[in-house]
Amino acid sequence: MSRREVRSDRVEYPLPPPSKCAKFLYYTWKLCSVVFSHFVMISLVVAYCILGAVTFEKLEAQHEREVKKNISQIRSNTTHSIWTMTHDALLLNHTNWTLEVVDMLKVRGWDGNESTDHIQWTFTGALFYSIIVITTIGKCTFSDLVHE
């Protein structure tokens, strides 16, 4: 007699219904696993945002301070350039002169505030930027998946 024949001769008894304690433990385990997995995912996203905020603040705040410290020199150079342009012009045309001056006054990274105590790249500003990066990447990725 082979093993397969022995197995087929066994009588299968139905499993007894699970007890209330077993059901409670099963559903408690399921609830804990769902809650824990979501908690871990949310914690990772929050940690990523905070780490990104600290990183952006460390990288950008010093550059913003340097730009604000150098703005008086930039303003002096720009004023001199405007004076030279005005002095050397044979004919002053209001529209052309205004366009050239506006082009000279465009300085990147400066919001008009020269105080190094008030900078845009604070922790909260960097945290906001970090969240924007995550939502933008998530939106692009989701949009790409939907359109494919």
PDB file of C-alpha atoms in Angstrom:
ATOM      1  CA  MET A   1       0.000   0.000   0.000  1.00  0.00           C
ATOM      2  CA  SER A   2       1.432   3.339  -1.010  1.00  0.00           C
ATOM      3  CA  ARG A   3       1.356   6.530   0.969  1.00  0.00           C
ATOM      4  CA  ARG A   4      -1.225   8.075  -1.343  1.00  0.00           C
ATOM      5  CA  GLU A   5      -3.606   5.258  -0.683  1.00  0.00           C
ATOM      6  CA  VAL A   6      -3.150   5.633   3.052  1.00  0.00           C
ATOM      7  CA  ARG A   7      -3.936   9.314   2.881  1.00  0.00           C
ATOM      8  CA  SER A   8      -7.065   8.765   0.856  1.00  0.00           C
ATOM      9  CA  ASP A   9      -8.297   6.304   3.467  1.00  0.00           C
ATOM     10  CA  ARG A  10      -8.181   8.886   6.233  1.00  0.00           C
ATOM     11  CA  VAL A  11     -11.416  10.314   7.383  1.00  0.00           C
ATOM     12  CA  GLU A  12     -11.497  14.090   7.300  1.00  0.00           C
ATOM     13  CA  TYR A  13     -13.329  15.710  10.185  1.00  0.00           C
ATOM     14  CA  PRO A  14     -14.603  19.257   9.836  1.00  0.00           C
ATOM     15  CA  LEU A  15     -12.716  21.818  11.826  1.00  0.00           C
ATOM     16  CA  PRO A  16     -14.537  23.085  14.859  1.00  0.00           C
ATOM     17  CA  PRO A  17     -15.739  26.691  14.583  1.00  0.00           C
ATOM     18  CA  PRO A  18     -13.222  29.163  16.029  1.00  0.00           C
ATOM     19  CA  SER A  19     -13.900  30.308  19.540  1.00  0.00           C
ATOM     20  CA  LYS A  20     -14.813  33.883  20.373  1.00  0.00           C
ATOM     21  CA  CYS A  21     -11.344  34.362  21.838  1.00  0.00           C
ATOM     22  CA  ALA A  22      -9.715  33.128  18.630  1.00  0.00           C
ATOM     23  CA  LYS A  23     -11.911  35.437  16.528  1.00  0.00           C
ATOM     24  CA  PHE A  24     -11.093  38.370  18.801  1.00  0.00           C
ATOM     25  CA  LEU A  25      -7.353  37.670  18.546  1.00  0.00           C
ATOM     26  CA  TYR A  26      -7.553  37.252  14.768  1.00  0.00           C
ATOM     27  CA  TYR A  27      -9.379  40.537  14.175  1.00  0.00           C
ATOM     28  CA  THR A  28      -7.228  42.352  16.720  1.00  0.00           C
ATOM     29  CA  TRP A  29      -4.130  41.138  14.874  1.00  0.00           C
ATOM     30  CA  LYS A  30      -5.568  42.275  11.534  1.00  0.00           C
ATOM     31  CA  LEU A  31      -6.454  45.699  12.946  1.00  0.00           C
ATOM     32  CA  CYS A  32      -3.019  46.120  14.532  1.00  0.00           C
ATOM     33  CA  SER A  33      -1.232  45.121  11.332  1.00  0.00           C
ATOM     34  CA  VAL A  34      -3.226  47.621   9.247  1.00  0.00           C
ATOM     35  CA  VAL A  35      -2.837  50.427  11.778  1.00  0.00           C
ATOM     36  CA  PHE A  36       0.850  49.687  12.278  1.00  0.00           C
ATOM     37  CA  SER A  37       1.591  49.577   8.557  1.00  0.00           C
ATOM     38  CA  HIS A  38      -0.162  52.937   8.031  1.00  0.00           C
ATOM     39  CA  PHE A  39       1.548  54.382  11.088  1.00  0.00           C
ATOM     40  CA  VAL A  40       4.944  53.321   9.760  1.00  0.00           C
ATOM     41  CA  MET A  41       4.198  54.764   6.312  1.00  0.00           C
ATOM     42  CA  ILE A  42       2.999  58.080   7.729  1.00  0.00           C
ATOM     43  CA  SER A  43       5.993  58.196  10.075  1.00  0.00           C
ATOM     44  CA  LEU A  44       8.368  57.672   7.150  1.00  0.00           C
ATOM     45  CA  VAL A  45       6.750  60.488   5.161  1.00  0.00           C
ATOM     46  CA  VAL A  46       6.891  62.847   8.155  1.00  0.00           C
ATOM     47  CA  ALA A  47      10.521  61.908   8.821  1.00  0.00           C
ATOM     48  CA  TYR A  48      11.354  62.471   5.136  1.00  0.00           C
ATOM     49  CA  CYS A  49       9.737  65.927   5.250  1.00  0.00           C
ATOM     50  CA  ILE A  50      11.593  66.915   8.408  1.00  0.00           C
ATOM     51  CA  LEU A  51      14.918  65.629   7.081  1.00  0.00           C
ATOM     52  CA  GLY A  52      14.300  67.469   3.807  1.00  0.00           C
ATOM     53  CA  ALA A  53      13.456  70.673   5.687  1.00  0.00           C
ATOM     54  CA  VAL A  54      16.661  70.497   7.721  1.00  0.00           C
ATOM     55  CA  THR A  55      18.678  69.797   4.575  1.00  0.00           C
ATOM     56  CA  PHE A  56      17.115  72.648   2.561  1.00  0.00           C
ATOM     57  CA  GLU A  57      17.541  75.062   5.451  1.00  0.00           C
ATOM     58  CA  LYS A  58      21.226  74.169   5.864  1.00  0.00           C
ATOM     59  CA  LEU A  59      21.904  74.381   2.129  1.00  0.00           C
ATOM     60  CA  GLU A  60      19.981  77.540   1.231  1.00  0.00           C
ATOM     61  CA  ALA A  61      19.943  79.786   4.317  1.00  0.00           C
ATOM     62  CA  GLN A  62      23.654  80.598   4.204  1.00  0.00           C
ATOM     63  CA  HIS A  63      23.488  81.465   0.497  1.00  0.00           C
ATOM     64  CA  GLU A  64      20.536  83.773   1.144  1.00  0.00           C
ATOM     65  CA  ARG A  65      22.474  85.531   3.925  1.00  0.00           C
ATOM     66  CA  GLU A  66      25.481  85.997   1.609  1.00  0.00           C
ATOM     67  CA  VAL A  67      23.279  87.490  -1.129  1.00  0.00           C
ATOM     68  CA  LYS A  68      21.754  89.920   1.373  1.00  0.00           C
ATOM     69  CA  LYS A  69      25.203  90.924   2.670  1.00  0.00           C
ATOM     70  CA  ASN A  70      26.428  91.595  -0.872  1.00  0.00           C
ATOM     71  CA  ILE A  71      23.308  93.450  -1.999  1.00  0.00           C
ATOM     72  CA  SER A  72      24.660  96.896  -1.082  1.00  0.00           C
ATOM     73  CA  GLN A  73      27.685  96.304  -3.334  1.00  0.00           C
ATOM     74  CA  ILE A  74      25.415  95.045  -6.098  1.00  0.00           C
ATOM     75  CA  ARG A  75      23.197  98.132  -5.689  1.00  0.00           C
ATOM     76  CA  SER A  76      26.221 100.426  -5.875  1.00  0.00           C
ATOM     77  CA  ASN A  77      27.480  98.705  -9.032  1.00  0.00           C
ATOM     78  CA  THR A  78      24.020  98.882 -10.604  1.00  0.00           C
ATOM     79  CA  THR A  79      23.667 102.573  -9.748  1.00  0.00           C
ATOM     80  CA  HIS A  80      27.048 103.253 -11.329  1.00  0.00           C
ATOM     81  CA  SER A  81      26.036 101.274 -14.445  1.00  0.00           C
ATOM     82  CA  ILE A  82      22.800 103.247 -14.757  1.00  0.00           C
ATOM     83  CA  TRP A  83      24.656 106.535 -14.378  1.00  0.00           C
ATOM     84  CA  THR A  84      27.221 105.497 -16.997  1.00  0.00           C
ATOM     85  CA  MET A  85      24.480 104.380 -19.391  1.00  0.00           C
ATOM     86  CA  THR A  86      22.596 107.663 -18.899  1.00  0.00           C
ATOM     87  CA  HIS A  87      25.711 109.796 -19.204  1.00  0.00           C
ATOM     88  CA  ASP A  88      26.915 108.068 -22.386  1.00  0.00           C
ATOM     89  CA  ALA A  89      23.532 108.176 -24.137  1.00  0.00           C
ATOM     90  CA  LEU A  90      23.369 110.635 -27.013  1.00  0.00           C
ATOM     91  CA  LEU A  91      19.589 110.806 -26.901  1.00  0.00           C
ATOM     92  CA  LEU A  92      17.478 109.794 -23.908  1.00  0.00           C
ATOM     93  CA  ASN A  93      14.382 107.903 -24.916  1.00  0.00           C
ATOM     94  CA  HIS A  94      12.158 107.302 -21.881  1.00  0.00           C
ATOM     95  CA  THR A  95      10.953 103.847 -23.020  1.00  0.00           C
ATOM     96  CA  ASN A  96      14.376 102.504 -24.006  1.00  0.00           C
ATOM     97  CA  TRP A  97      16.041 103.937 -20.895  1.00  0.00           C
ATOM     98  CA  THR A  98      13.369 102.403 -18.629  1.00  0.00           C
ATOM     99  CA  LEU A  99      13.692  98.982 -20.272  1.00  0.00           C
ATOM    100  CA  GLU A 100      17.473  99.000 -19.897  1.00  0.00           C
ATOM    101  CA  VAL A 101      17.274 100.087 -16.254  1.00  0.00           C
ATOM    102  CA  VAL A 102      14.691  97.406 -15.444  1.00  0.00           C
ATOM    103  CA  ASP A 103      16.996  94.788 -16.992  1.00  0.00           C
ATOM    104  CA  MET A 104      19.880  96.027 -14.848  1.00  0.00           C
ATOM    105  CA  LEU A 105      17.815  95.997 -11.652  1.00  0.00           C
ATOM    106  CA  LYS A 106      16.813  92.364 -11.951  1.00  0.00           C
ATOM    107  CA  VAL A 107      18.792  90.579  -9.260  1.00  0.00           C
ATOM    108  CA  ARG A 108      18.085  86.924  -8.575  1.00  0.00           C
ATOM    109  CA  GLY A 109      17.546  85.708  -5.031  1.00  0.00           C
ATOM    110  CA  TRP A 110      16.667  89.073  -3.527  1.00  0.00           C
ATOM    111  CA  ASP A 111      13.189  89.927  -2.247  1.00  0.00           C
ATOM    112  CA  GLY A 112      13.952  93.552  -1.358  1.00  0.00           C
ATOM    113  CA  ASN A 113      14.738  92.821   2.279  1.00  0.00           C
ATOM    114  CA  GLU A 114      18.370  93.263   3.260  1.00  0.00           C
ATOM    115  CA  SER A 115      18.071  92.120   6.876  1.00  0.00           C
ATOM    116  CA  THR A 116      19.979  88.892   7.448  1.00  0.00           C
ATOM    117  CA  ASP A 117      17.780  88.237  10.495  1.00  0.00           C
ATOM    118  CA  HIS A 118      14.711  87.700   8.313  1.00  0.00           C
ATOM    119  CA  ILE A 119      15.405  85.022   5.731  1.00  0.00           C
ATOM    120  CA  GLN A 120      13.045  82.938   3.640  1.00  0.00           C
ATOM    121  CA  TRP A 121      14.845  79.642   4.257  1.00  0.00           C
ATOM    122  CA  THR A 122      13.720  79.056   7.820  1.00  0.00           C
ATOM    123  CA  PHE A 123      12.811  75.581   9.053  1.00  0.00           C
ATOM    124  CA  THR A 124       9.112  76.169   8.366  1.00  0.00           C
ATOM    125  CA  GLY A 125       9.794  77.546   4.887  1.00  0.00           C
ATOM    126  CA  ALA A 126      12.061  74.605   4.124  1.00  0.00           C
ATOM    127  CA  LEU A 127       9.465  72.163   5.523  1.00  0.00           C
ATOM    128  CA  PHE A 128       6.842  73.724   3.263  1.00  0.00           C
ATOM    129  CA  TYR A 129       9.181  73.349   0.280  1.00  0.00           C
ATOM    130  CA  SER A 130       9.894  69.725   1.226  1.00  0.00           C
ATOM    131  CA  ILE A 131       6.165  68.947   1.352  1.00  0.00           C
ATOM    132  CA  ILE A 132       5.670  70.674  -2.001  1.00  0.00           C
ATOM    133  CA  VAL A 133       8.425  68.509  -3.499  1.00  0.00           C
ATOM    134  CA  ILE A 134       6.790  65.315  -2.206  1.00  0.00           C
ATOM    135  CA  THR A 135       3.326  66.265  -3.426  1.00  0.00           C
ATOM    136  CA  THR A 136       4.655  67.356  -6.817  1.00  0.00           C
ATOM    137  CA  ILE A 137       6.586  64.139  -7.308  1.00  0.00           C
ATOM    138  CA  GLY A 138       3.599  62.096  -6.141  1.00  0.00           C
ATOM    139  CA  LYS A 139       1.289  63.990  -8.483  1.00  0.00           C
ATOM    140  CA  CYS A 140       3.595  63.510 -11.467  1.00  0.00           C
ATOM    141  CA  THR A 141       4.079  59.831 -10.729  1.00  0.00           C
ATOM    142  CA  PHE A 142       0.354  59.233 -10.237  1.00  0.00           C
ATOM    143  CA  SER A 143      -0.492  61.208 -13.376  1.00  0.00           C
ATOM    144  CA  ASP A 144       2.044  59.235 -15.381  1.00  0.00           C
ATOM    145  CA  LEU A 145       0.559  55.961 -14.172  1.00  0.00           C
ATOM    146  CA  VAL A 146      -3.005  57.034 -14.934  1.00  0.00           C
ATOM    147  CA  HIS A 147      -2.181  58.185 -18.473  1.00  0.00           C
ATOM    148  CA  GLU A 148      -0.223  55.076 -19.415  1.00  0.00           C
TER     149      GLU A 148
END
